[in-house]
C-alpha angles and dihedrals in degrees: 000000000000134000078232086052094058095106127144114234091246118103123239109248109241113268110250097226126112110181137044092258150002130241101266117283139235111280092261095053132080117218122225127221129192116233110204101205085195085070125107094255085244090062104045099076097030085107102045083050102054086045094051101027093119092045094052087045079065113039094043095086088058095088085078081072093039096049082050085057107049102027099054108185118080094227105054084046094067090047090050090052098055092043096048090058099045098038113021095107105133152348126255100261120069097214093057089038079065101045092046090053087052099059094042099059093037093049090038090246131154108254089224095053089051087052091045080057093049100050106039108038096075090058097058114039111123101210149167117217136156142109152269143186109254136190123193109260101253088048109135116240097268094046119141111248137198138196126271132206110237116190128175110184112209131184142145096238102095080184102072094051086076089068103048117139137178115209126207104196117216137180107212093181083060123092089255101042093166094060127101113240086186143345126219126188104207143118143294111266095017116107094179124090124246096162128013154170137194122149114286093025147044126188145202146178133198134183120256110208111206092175098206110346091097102142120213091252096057090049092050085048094058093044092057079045085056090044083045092237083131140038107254110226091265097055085057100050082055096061090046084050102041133070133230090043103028110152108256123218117210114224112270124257103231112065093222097054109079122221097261087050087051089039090051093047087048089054110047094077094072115105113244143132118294103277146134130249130201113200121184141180112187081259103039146029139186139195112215110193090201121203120188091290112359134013143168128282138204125206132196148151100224141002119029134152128185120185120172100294130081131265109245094253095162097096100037101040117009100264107175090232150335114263104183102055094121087044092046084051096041084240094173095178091061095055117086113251099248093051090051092121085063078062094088088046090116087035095061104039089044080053098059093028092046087055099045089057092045082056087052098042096052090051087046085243136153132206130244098344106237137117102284110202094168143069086235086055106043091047086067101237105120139306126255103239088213092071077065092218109172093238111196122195104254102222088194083073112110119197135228123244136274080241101039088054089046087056097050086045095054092040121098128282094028092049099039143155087286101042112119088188142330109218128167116211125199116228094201106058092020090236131141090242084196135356121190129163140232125257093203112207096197125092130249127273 
């Protein structure tokens, strides 16, 4: 079997859109567009263009301020500059080149400044993500429940979140040309996926901030991601997201390690920006900390939560060191001035994790049943597969509900004066189970 293959046996309702786009909404909703992957690529985004051509005039010149952030060093940001505006010309799949060209020409956009969009934005999201085992309101005591996919987006850029999408991808040639094959909640101009669902899998990323601990490889490895000589994080979460050309995951050898884990381990030596990346089935779910090539993952069956700071793998894995302690420990003075919103990153993650043991606690429930020998372990927010601890689903476990997690999504810290939208996505029917947008009390840059 395949990780594309993990698919439940019910069938995905029919999206309710007819045409490509709405009129524009009013400033708290996101406005859904419907992608027909039928479609020649120059053709699929020709609509969302055309809708946010004025907003994307005016966010283009940001990646001056987003070089500054991932690059570092001045001097290879003047060099990054020049070569950015002489040879910043595609991406590295031709599907997504030709999607890119599109929007350019149709916004009036500088092709280099639409790659620039393309290529930065997955390496500098402050986000919250996770999941939890949820059961419908009404659900008597003894329902079944399954895991859900929570995401909060948060940046300091109020001017993105005016151009903030969610895409419902279609295949009109297919026998049910009205279904959603995936969702993905993004941004207007971007063709890349930062959060997704389709049934039998979600997907996240958030940005992993290493302050200044980038090494020389990972910034050479961005630069051939700019000149298009590599797929940027985002791309590859498209194709993980995306049929025909989904990436497929063999099973895995060893009877006791699932398909994601094996997926997980599979994925993780790709080259890409530091990062982290929340995958989820409606029965499992795993946390991959992800280095330049490499990195450390977290399973679990039930409950997990990842903000912007490391996981302590030094005692479990062998991880060299722990770079997150200041961020664990809220430790504001030790964060740079212009990465200050990634300041709430423990508060946040403590927020959603402190009131899903409360609601454990209150059920007399435990997590995944297995032995826990650690502290990451025994706080109930995932497990490290390399401790090689044999994790069972509890089906004692009741879940919350879908309005009890709204709630915790749309609570402070978690929806806060940064957040662009908080959104959970269900893994099962591949639906967006709720979508809300930022208000964004910080002014523009």
């Amino acid at each position: 079997s395949t990780l594309h293959n993990l698919r439940p046996t019910s069938t995905q309702p029919p999206i309710h859109i007819t045409h490509a786009s709405f009129n524009m909404p009013s400033t708290d909703t996101v406005p859904i567009y419907r992608i027909d992957l039928a479609l020649p690529p120059e053709q699929r985004y020709v609509q969302i263009a055309k809708d946010f051509a004025e907003q994307l005039r005016a966010i283009a010149p940001l990646y001056d301020l987003v070089l500054a952030q991932i690059l570092v060093y001045p001097p290879i940001i003047r060099l990054a500059k020049f070569l950015v505006r002489l040879c910043l010309r595609r991406v590295h799949n031709d599907d997504e080149n030709r999607e890119i060209r599109s929007i350019a020409e149709t916004a009036g956009v500088d092709l280099h400044l639409v790659v620039a969009l393309n290529t930065f934005l997955d390496c500098l999201l402050g986000c919250t993500s996770g999941t939890v085992p949820v059961c419908d309101d009404d659900a008597p005591e003894d329902a079944p429940s399954h895991l859900m996919h929570f995401r909060t987006l948060d940046w300091g850029m109020p001017e993105l979140a005016d151009v903030l999408v969610q895409l419902d991808f279609v295949d009109s040639k297919s026998q049910q040309p009205d279904t959603a094959l995936a969702r993905s909640i993004t941004y207007a101009g971007f063709v890349g996926t930062l959060t997704g669902v389709r049934p039998g899998l979600s997907l996240s990323l958030n940005h992993r901030p290493l302050l200044n601990t980038k090494t020389k490889s990972s910034i050479f490895h961005q630069v051939l991601v700019l000149l298009g000589r590599r797929p940027s994080i985002s791309s590859m979460l498209r194709q993980v997201l995306l049929p025909p050309k989904s990436i497929d995951v063999k099973s895995a050898k060893d009877a006791d390690t699932s398909s994601l884990v094996a997926f997980a381990n599979d994925f993780v030596k790709n080259p890409s920006p530091s990062c982290y990346l929340i995958f989820s089935t409606p029965q499992e779910a795993v946390v991959i900390q992800k280095d330049y090539i490499g990195g450390n993952i977290k399973h679990t069956y039930d409950f997990i939560a990842q903000a912007n700071h490391d996981t302590n793998h030094t005692l479990c894995c062998g991880a060299s060191e722990f770079h997150h302690k200041a961020l664990e420990l809220e430790d504001k003075a030790s964060i740079p001035e212009d990465s200050l919103w990634l300041s709430g990153s423990a508060e946040r993650q403590n927020f959603v994790h402190d009131n899903w043991k409360a609601h454990s606690k209150r059920l007399g429930a435990t997590a995944s049943t297995g032995v826990a020998d650690t502290a990451e372990e025994q706080s109930g927010n995932g497990s490290c597969v390399a401790l090689a601890k044999s994790l069972r689903p509890n089906p004692r476990s009741r879940g919350v509900t879908k309005s009890v997690l709204k709630r915790w999504m749309m609570s402070e810290p978690v929806f806060n004066d940064f957040t662009h939208f908080a959104t959970a996505m269900d893994p099962l029917s591949g639906d967006v189970v709720f979508l809300k947008k930022g208000e964004l009390n910080i002014p523009s840059l």
